[in-house]
XYZ file of C-alpha atoms in Angstrom:
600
model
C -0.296 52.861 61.901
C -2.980 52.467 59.105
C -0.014 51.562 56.927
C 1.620 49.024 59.095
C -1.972 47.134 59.107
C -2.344 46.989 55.259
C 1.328 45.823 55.047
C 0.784 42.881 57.440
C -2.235 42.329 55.673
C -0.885 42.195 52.779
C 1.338 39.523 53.731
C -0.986 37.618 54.849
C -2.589 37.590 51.464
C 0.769 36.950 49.755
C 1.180 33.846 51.981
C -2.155 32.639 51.333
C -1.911 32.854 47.888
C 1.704 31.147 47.643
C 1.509 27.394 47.361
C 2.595 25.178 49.840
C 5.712 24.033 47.925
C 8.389 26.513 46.328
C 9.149 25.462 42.377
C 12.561 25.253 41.462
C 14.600 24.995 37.960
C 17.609 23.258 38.524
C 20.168 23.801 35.733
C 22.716 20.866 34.476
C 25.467 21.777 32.075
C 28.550 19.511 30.523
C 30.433 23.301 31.598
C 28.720 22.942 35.035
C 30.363 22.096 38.064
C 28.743 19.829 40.993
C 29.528 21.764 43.986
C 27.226 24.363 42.111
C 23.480 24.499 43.787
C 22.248 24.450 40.280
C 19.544 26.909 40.264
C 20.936 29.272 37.816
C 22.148 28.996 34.356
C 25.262 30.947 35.432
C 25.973 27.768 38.188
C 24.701 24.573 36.972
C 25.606 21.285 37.881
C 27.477 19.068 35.765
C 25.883 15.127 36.326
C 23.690 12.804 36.298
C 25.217 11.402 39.356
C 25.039 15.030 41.242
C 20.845 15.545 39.376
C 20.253 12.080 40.837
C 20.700 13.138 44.359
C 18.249 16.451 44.069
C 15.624 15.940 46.252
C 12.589 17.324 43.412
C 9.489 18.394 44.383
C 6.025 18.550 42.482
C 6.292 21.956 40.192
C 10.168 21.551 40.305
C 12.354 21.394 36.799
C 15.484 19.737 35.892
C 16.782 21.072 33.061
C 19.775 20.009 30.427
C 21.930 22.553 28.636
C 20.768 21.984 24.765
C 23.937 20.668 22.478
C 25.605 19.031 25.551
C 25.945 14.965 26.267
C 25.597 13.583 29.585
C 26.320 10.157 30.334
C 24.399 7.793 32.383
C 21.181 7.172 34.003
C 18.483 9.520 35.479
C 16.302 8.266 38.187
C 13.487 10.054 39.161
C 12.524 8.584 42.644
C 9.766 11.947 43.802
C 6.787 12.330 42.242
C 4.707 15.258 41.246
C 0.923 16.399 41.638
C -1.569 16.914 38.523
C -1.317 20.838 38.802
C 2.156 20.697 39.712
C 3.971 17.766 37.719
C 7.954 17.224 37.965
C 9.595 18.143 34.678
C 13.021 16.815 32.939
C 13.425 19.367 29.787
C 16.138 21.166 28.115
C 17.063 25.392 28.189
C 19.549 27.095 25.445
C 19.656 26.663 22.003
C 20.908 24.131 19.310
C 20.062 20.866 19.486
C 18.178 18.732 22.448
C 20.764 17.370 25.120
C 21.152 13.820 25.120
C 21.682 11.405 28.165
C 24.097 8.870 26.958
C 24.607 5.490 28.165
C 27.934 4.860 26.235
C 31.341 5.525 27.603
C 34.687 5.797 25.811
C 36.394 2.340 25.133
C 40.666 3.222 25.017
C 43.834 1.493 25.280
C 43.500 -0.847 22.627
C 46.093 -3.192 21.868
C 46.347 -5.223 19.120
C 45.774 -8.961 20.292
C 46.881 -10.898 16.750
C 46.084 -10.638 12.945
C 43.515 -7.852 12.846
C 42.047 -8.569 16.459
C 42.125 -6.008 18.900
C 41.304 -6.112 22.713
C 40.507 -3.268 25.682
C 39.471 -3.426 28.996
C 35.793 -2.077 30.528
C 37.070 -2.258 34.165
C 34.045 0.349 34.656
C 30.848 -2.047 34.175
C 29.964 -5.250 35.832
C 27.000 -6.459 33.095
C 27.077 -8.773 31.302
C 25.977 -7.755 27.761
C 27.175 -4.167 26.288
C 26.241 -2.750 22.772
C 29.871 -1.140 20.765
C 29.302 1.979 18.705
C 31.752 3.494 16.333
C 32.038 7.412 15.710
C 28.112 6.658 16.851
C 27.226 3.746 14.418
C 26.548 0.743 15.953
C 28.851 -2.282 15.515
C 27.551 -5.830 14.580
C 28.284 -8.853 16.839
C 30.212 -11.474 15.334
C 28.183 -14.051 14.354
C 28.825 -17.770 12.110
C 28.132 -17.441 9.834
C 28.377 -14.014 8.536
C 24.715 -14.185 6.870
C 21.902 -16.749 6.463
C 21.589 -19.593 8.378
C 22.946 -23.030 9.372
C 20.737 -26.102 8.726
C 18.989 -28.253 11.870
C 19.428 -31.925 10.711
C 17.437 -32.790 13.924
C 16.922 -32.389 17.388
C 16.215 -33.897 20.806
C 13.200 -32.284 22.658
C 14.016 -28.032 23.169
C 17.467 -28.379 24.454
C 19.478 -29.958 21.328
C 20.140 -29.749 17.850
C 22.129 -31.325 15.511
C 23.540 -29.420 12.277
C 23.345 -30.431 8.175
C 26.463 -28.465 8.008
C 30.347 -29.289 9.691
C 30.943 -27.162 12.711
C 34.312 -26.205 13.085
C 35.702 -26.026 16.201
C 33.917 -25.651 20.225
C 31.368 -23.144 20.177
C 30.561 -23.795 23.861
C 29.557 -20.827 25.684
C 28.748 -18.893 22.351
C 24.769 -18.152 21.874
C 23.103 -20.348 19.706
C 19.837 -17.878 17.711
C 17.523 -20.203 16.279
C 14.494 -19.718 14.005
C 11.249 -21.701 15.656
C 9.200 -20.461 13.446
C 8.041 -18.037 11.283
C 6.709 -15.357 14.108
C 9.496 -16.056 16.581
C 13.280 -16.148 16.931
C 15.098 -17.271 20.213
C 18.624 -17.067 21.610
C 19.563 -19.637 24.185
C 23.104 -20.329 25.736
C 25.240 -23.223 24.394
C 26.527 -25.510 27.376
C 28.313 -27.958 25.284
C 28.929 -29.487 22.216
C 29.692 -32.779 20.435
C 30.639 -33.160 16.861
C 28.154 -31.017 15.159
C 25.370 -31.456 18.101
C 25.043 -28.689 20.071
C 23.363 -28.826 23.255
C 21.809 -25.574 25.046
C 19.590 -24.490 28.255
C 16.101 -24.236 26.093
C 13.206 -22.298 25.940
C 9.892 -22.762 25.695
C 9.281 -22.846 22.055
C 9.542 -26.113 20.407
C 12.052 -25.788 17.421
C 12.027 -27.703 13.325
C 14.178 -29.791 11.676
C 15.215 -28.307 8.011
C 14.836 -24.609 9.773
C 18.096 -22.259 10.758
C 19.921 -21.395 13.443
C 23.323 -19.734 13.403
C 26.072 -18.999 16.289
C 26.838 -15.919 17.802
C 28.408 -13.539 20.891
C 31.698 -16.054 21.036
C 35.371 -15.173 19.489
C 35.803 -17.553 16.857
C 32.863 -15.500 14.939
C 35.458 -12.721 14.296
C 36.473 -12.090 10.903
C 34.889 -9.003 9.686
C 35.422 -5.082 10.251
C 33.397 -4.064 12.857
C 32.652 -7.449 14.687
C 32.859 -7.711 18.615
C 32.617 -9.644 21.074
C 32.317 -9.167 25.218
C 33.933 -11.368 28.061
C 31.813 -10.461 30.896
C 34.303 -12.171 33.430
C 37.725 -10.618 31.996
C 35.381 -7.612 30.995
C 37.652 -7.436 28.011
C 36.201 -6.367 24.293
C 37.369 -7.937 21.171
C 36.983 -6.406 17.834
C 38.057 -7.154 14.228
C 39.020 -4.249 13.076
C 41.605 -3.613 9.998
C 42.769 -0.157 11.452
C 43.852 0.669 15.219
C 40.251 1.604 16.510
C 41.942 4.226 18.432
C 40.682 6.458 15.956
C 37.140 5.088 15.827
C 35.764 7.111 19.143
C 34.955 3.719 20.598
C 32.033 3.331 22.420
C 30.232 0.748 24.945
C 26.880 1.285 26.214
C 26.899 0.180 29.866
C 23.318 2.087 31.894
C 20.488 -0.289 32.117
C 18.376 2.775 30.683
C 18.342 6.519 30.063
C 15.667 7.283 32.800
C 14.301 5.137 35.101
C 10.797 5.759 36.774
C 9.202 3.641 39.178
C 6.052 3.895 41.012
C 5.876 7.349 40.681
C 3.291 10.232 39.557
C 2.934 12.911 37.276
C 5.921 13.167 35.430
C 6.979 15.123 32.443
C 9.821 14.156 30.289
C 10.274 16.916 27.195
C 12.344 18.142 24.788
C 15.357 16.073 25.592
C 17.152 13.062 23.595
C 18.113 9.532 24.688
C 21.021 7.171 22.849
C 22.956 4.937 23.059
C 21.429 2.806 26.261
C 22.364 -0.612 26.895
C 18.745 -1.886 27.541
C 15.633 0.861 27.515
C 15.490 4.446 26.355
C 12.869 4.872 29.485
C 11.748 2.040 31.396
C 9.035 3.095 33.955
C 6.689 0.894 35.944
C 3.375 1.486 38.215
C 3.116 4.809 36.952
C 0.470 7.266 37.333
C 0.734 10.120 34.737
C 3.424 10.216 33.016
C 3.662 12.555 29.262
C 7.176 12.222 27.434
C 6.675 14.873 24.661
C 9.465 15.463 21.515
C 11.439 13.183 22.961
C 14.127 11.519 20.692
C 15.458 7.935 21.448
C 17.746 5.902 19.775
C 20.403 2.989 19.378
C 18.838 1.045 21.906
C 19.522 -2.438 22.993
C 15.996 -3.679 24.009
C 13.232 -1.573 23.806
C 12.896 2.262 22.934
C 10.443 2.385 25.610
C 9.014 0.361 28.096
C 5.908 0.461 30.672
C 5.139 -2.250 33.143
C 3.203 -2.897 35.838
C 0.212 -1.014 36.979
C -0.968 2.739 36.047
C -2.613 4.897 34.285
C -2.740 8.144 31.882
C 0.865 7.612 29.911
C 1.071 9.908 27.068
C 3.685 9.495 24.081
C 3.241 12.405 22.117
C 5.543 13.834 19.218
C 8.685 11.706 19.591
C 10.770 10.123 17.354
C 12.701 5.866 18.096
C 14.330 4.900 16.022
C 17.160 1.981 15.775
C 16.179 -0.201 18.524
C 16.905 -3.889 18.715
C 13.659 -5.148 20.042
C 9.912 -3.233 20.304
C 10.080 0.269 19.818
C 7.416 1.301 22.284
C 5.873 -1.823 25.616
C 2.769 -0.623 27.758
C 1.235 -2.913 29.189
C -1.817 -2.272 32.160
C -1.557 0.801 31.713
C -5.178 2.447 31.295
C -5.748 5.964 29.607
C -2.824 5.383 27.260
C -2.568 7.659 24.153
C 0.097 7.401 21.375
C 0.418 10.663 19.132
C 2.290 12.155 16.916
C 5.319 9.951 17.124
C 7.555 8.518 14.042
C 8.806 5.104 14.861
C 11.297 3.235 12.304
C 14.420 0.957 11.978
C 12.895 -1.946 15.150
C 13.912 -4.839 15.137
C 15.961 -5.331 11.998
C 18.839 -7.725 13.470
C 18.163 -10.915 13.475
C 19.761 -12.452 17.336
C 19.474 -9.447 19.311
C 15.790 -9.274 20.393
C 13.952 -10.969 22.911
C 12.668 -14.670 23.348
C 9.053 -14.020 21.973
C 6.640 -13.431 19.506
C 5.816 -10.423 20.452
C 9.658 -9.002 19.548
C 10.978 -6.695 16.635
C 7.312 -4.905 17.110
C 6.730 -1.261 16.468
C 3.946 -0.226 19.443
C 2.604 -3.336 21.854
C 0.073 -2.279 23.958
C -1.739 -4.980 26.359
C -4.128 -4.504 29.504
C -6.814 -6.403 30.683
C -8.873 -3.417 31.623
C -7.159 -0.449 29.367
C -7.914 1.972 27.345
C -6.039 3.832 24.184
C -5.914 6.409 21.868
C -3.226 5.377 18.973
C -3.343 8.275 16.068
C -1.288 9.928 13.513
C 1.750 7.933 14.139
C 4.501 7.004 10.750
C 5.660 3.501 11.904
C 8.077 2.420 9.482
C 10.973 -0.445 8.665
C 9.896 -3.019 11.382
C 10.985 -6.878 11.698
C 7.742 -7.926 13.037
C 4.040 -6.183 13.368
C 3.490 -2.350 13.125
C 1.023 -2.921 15.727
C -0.347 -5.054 18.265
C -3.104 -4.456 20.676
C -4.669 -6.358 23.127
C -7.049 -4.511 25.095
C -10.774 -2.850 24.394
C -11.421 0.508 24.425
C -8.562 0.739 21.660
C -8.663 3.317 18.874
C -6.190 3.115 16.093
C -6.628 5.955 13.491
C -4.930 7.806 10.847
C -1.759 6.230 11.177
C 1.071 5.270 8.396
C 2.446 2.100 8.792
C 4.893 0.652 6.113
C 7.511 -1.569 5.545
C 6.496 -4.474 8.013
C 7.397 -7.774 8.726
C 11.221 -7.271 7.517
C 12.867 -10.120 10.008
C 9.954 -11.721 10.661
C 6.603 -12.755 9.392
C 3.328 -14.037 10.296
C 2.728 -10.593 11.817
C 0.277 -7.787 10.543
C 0.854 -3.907 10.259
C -2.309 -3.846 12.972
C -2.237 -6.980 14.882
C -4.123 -8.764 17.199
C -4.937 -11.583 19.327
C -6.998 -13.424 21.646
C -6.344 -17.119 22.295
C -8.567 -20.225 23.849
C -8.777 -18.255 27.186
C -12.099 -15.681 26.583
C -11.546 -11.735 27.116
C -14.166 -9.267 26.807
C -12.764 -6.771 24.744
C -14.643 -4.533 23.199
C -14.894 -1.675 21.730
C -12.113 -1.788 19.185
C -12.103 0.491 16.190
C -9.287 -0.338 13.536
C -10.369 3.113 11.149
C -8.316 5.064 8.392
C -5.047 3.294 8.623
C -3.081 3.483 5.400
C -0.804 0.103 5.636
C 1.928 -0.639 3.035
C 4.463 -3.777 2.058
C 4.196 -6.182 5.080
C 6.797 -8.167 3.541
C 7.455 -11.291 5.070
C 11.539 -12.736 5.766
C 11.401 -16.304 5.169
C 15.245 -16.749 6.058
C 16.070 -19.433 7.998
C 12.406 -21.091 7.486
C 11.233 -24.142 5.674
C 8.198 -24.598 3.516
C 6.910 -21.696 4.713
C 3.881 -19.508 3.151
C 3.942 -16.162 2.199
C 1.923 -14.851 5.079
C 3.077 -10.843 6.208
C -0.337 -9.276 6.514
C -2.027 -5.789 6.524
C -4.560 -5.926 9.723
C -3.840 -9.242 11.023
C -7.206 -10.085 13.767
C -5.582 -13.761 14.679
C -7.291 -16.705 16.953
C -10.683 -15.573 17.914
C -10.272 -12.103 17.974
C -13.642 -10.567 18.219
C -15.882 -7.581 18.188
C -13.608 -5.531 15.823
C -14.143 -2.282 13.878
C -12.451 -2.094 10.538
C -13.496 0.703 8.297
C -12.367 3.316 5.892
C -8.641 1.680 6.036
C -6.102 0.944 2.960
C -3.850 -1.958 2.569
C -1.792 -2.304 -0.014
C 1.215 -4.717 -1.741
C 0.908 -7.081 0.878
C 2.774 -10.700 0.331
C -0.235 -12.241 2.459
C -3.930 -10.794 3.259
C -4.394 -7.173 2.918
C -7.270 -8.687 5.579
C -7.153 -11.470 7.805
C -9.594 -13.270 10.115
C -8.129 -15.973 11.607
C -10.906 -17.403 13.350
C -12.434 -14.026 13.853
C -15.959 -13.250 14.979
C -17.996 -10.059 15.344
C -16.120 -8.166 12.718
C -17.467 -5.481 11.156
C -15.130 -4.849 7.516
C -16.679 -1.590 5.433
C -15.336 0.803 3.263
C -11.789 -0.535 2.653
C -9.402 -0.435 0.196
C -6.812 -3.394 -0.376
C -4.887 -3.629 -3.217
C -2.270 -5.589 -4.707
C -1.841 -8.088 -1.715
C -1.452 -11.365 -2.175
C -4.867 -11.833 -0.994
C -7.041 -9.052 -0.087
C -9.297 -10.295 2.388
C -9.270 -14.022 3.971
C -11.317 -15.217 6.322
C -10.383 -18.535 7.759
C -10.507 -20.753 10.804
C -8.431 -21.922 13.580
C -8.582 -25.184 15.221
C -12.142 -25.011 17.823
C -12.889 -21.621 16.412
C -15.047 -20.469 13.559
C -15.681 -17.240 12.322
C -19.131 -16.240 13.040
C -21.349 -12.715 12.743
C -19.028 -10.700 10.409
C -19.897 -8.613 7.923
C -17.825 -7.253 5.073
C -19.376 -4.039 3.136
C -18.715 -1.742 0.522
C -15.068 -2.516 0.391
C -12.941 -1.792 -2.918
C -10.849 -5.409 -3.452
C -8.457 -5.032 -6.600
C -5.423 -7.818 -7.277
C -3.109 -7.186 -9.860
C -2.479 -10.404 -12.031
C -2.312 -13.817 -10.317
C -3.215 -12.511 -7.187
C -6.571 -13.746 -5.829
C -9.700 -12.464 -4.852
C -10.497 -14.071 -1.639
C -14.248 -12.864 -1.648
C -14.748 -15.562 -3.538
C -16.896 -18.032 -1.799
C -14.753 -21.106 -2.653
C -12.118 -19.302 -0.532
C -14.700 -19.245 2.324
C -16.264 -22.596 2.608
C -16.692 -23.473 6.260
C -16.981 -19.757 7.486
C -19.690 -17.834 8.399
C -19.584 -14.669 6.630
C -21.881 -11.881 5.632
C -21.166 -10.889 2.314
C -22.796 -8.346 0.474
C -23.114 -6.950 -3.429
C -21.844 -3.477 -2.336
C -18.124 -4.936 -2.301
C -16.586 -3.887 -5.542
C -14.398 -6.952 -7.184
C -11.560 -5.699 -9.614
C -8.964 -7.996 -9.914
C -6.040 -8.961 -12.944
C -5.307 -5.900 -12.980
C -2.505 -4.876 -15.321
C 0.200 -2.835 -13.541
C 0.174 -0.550 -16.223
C -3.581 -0.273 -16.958
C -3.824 1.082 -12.623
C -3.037 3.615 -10.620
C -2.834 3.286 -6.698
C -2.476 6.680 -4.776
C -2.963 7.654 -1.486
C -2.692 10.596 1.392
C -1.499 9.781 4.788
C -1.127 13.660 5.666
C -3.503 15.556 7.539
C -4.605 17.713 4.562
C -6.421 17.505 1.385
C -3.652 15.992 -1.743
C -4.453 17.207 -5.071
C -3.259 14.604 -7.423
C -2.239 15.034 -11.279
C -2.975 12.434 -13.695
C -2.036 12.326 -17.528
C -5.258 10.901 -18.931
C -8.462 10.136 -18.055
C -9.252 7.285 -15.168
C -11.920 5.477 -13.733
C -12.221 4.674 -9.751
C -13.963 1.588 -8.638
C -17.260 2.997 -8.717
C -16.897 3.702 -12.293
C -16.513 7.309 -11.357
C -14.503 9.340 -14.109
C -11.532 11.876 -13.336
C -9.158 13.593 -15.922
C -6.633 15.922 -15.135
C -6.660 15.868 -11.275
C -7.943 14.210 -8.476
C -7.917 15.302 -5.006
C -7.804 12.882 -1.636
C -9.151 13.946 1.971
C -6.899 13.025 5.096
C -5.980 9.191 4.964
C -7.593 7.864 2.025
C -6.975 6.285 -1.194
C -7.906 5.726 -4.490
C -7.348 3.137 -7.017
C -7.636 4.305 -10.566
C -7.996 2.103 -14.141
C -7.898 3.600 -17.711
């Protein structure tokens, strides 16, 4: 009897203890089948279709088979708790399994010459992306590089060309240059002569600037180029052997995950490719960490948060090859950006968004946010590196290089505030080490060379900038356009085209900054902007701690730096002198993130 009493109580301990939900590990494998349950690795499921239809619960996991490919798109529609979140991860070994949004494209047939058409009778879009053996095809476009010449135009819906147009482009997409931070596609509805008439968009556009034609079948006439009929859903491509032996591919799912409204989500280990519009696109979210995550050859953006929320963590992950902005959060409080390696964004010109704020690396924006934006490589972007509009933003200890490659105008940290007032505050800019913002002037007219290093545009305010390096920027290593409230100390910028401007903008001058104990050093013809002729009409704190080196012979200075998280012991073969007249010979060594620039 005594037994029988422990036993029961027992139990009752056991159930006590257990919580209210049971976790489960469901198991999906390209060997799986979907009549499986799913909850072993010896009977997975197969699909995305068949995960989509799980039922998860808060401590549940659903987890890919490593080195398999599954195509389409994974909604998550339950949500998890803090202590028990819902995880998407991977189990095996080799490589992380990838969700696809690419099918095969077959049954070509030759259509004339060296065009060749086939069917996608299984999507109903209307815009794909076409991948060969996994590369990524261009779209035809006229003509093949550069741009055509605007003559003139009639208000934001017509333009008239310098150059002969030959034959109807109507229906094609017209991708104009407006200026030099933004490029815009619009539709063309008609066309007379060498006028072309489209929908419009908001942006005003220039006569003597460039536009060229793409997305239309006349533009065909080089190996690789495509085009998409979204009524006949047929696919042309120019292509001098039978692509038939190409593994053809069309990216047709809007993303590779889709979250919205939901909590406490995990996404890990896992890769994304190939997705017609987002790697994940989530809005209204509440807690959401997407850790070693890989995504790449995306048509918009890598990824993308909208809405409402709170707590997002990117941590670890590489994006690479995406059309538009690598990483979107906006209103979105809590937000912290780790650890990730961004690169290739926004390098074709015609196949981002309608905005300035497209071909960007990270864009985070919230009226009432908060961030945490560290140790991130951010590399080979059309437009900024960076751009934050928020308080309660810290950007550290980043690498950011090779900027403003399609576009320019744009900083490696950028930012923004307009004629309507925001209190952001709070905003610490520290140990960035920023490299050739570049500037593409294609397509422009008369333009300046103007790709900046930290960027702080139209009455930005209330800015940390310390302990950062800039270097071989075409424009400002520093900017203040119209800037107040800045605080500049302990920088290095050298070899920009300027290294520090501070200037106005129409009903804003810059008031209350203070710029201290910075190192400024232009090689020849490059000027030193702390001169005070360069900042008549500003109101600017300047003090004698700056140091001012500039002409500087390439060959008479050294520039080296360490964007690692550990000490760099440099050699040198001679003796050098830092800014500060300090000697070294042999060797020098540099802490995390910091730079030195060295004269004989």
């Amino acid at each position: 009897m005594k037994h029988k009493i422990f036993a029961i109580k027992y139990l009752f301990l056991l159930a006590a203890s257990t919580p209210a939900f049971a976790q489960s590990t469901y198991y999906v494998s390209a060997d799986g089948n979907d009549a499986n349950a799913g909850t072993s690795t010896n009977a997975p499921i197969k699909s995305i279709d068949k995960a989509n239809q799980l039922i998860l619960k808060p401590g549940d996991v659903l987890s890919f088979k490593k080195g398999d490919v599954f195509s389409g798109q994974l909604n998550i529609k339950q949500s998890g708790t803090s202590a028990a979140p819902i995880t998407v991860s991977s189990y095996g070994s080799g490589s992380k399994p990838v969700i696809d949004g690419s099918v095969a494209v077959t049954g070509w047939k030759r259509s004339s010459g060296n065009i060749w058409v086939a069917s996608l009778n299984a999507y109903n879009g209307s815009a794909i992306n076409l991948f060969a053996n996994n590369q990524p095809l261009p779209l035809g476009r006229y003509p093949n590089s550069g741009y055509l010449i605007i003559r003139s135009h009639s208000g934001k819906t017509q333009l008239t060309s310098k150059q002969s147009l030959n034959g109807n482009w109507t229906g094609a997409d017209v991708v104009i240059r407006k200026n030099l931070w933004q490029i815009d596609t619009d539709k063309i509805i008609s066309q007379q002569g060498n006028t072309l008439t489209f929908k419009g968009t908001p942006t005003a556009m220039n006569d003597n600037w460039g536009f060229f034609i793409q997305d239309h079948p006349k533009t065909l006439d080089r190996d690789g180029e495509w085009y998409f009929n979204p009524s006949t859903k047929q696919i042309m491509l120019y292509s001098l052997a039978d692509p038939g032996s190409k593994n053809i591919e069309a990216s047709i799912y809007t993303a590779g995950i889709n979250i919205v409204g939901q909590s406490n989500i995990v996404i890990k280990d896992i890769a994304i490719a190939e997705q017609r519009q987002f790697g994940i696109n989530g809005k209204n979210l509440k807690g959401l960490a997407v850790k070693n995550v890989t995504i790449s050859d995306v048509g918009q953006d890598g990824i993308s948060i909208l809405g409402r929320g709170n707590n997002v963590i990117i941590d670890g992950c590489t994006i690479s090859d995406i059309n538009n902005n690598a990483v979107v959060v906006y209103d979105h409080s809590g937000f912290r950006f780790r650890n990730n390696t961004i690169k290739n964004i926004g390098l074709v010109v015609g196949r981002g968004t309608n905005s300035s704020g497209s071909f960007v690396g990270l864009r985070y924006n919230a009226k009432a946010g908060s961030a945490i934006i560290q140790n991130n490589t951010i590399e080979n972007v059309g437009y900024s590196g960076i751009d934050f509009r928020s308080a309660n933003v810290t950007i550290q200890n980043n690498l950011i290089k090779n900027i403003n490659l399609t576009k320019s105008d744009g900083g490696g940290i950028y930012t923004y505030s307009g004629k309507n007032p925001n209190n952001y505050t709070n905003q610490k800019i520290v140990s960035n080490i920023i490299l050739n913002s570049v500037g593409s002037y294609d397509g422009s007219y008369n333009a300046n060379q103007n790709a900046h290093g930290i960027y702080l545009d139209d009455r930005s305010h209330d800015i940390d900038i310390q302990n950062n390096t800039i270097a071989n920027c075409t424009g400002s290593g520093i900017f203040l356009n119209g800037a107040s409230r800045i605080n500049i100390q302990n920088n290095t910028c050298y070899g920009n085209g300027t290294q520090l401007l501070v200037s106005t903008t129409p009903g804003a001058d810059p008031v209350n900054n203070t710029i201290l104990s910075n190192i400024l050093v232009g090689k020849k013809k490059q000027v030193m902007s702390l001169n005070r002729s360069r900042l008549l009409r500003t109101a600017v704190s300047l003090a004698n701690s700056n140091k001012q080196l500039q002409d500087i012979s390439d060959d008479a200075a050294r520039f080296e730096y360490n964007a690692s998280g550990s000490p760099k012991t440099i050699n040198l073969n001679g003796t050098y002198k830092d800014a500060n007249n300090k000697t070294y010979t042999g060797k020098v060594t540099l802490q995390p993130f910091s730079s030195i620039v060295l004269t004989k």
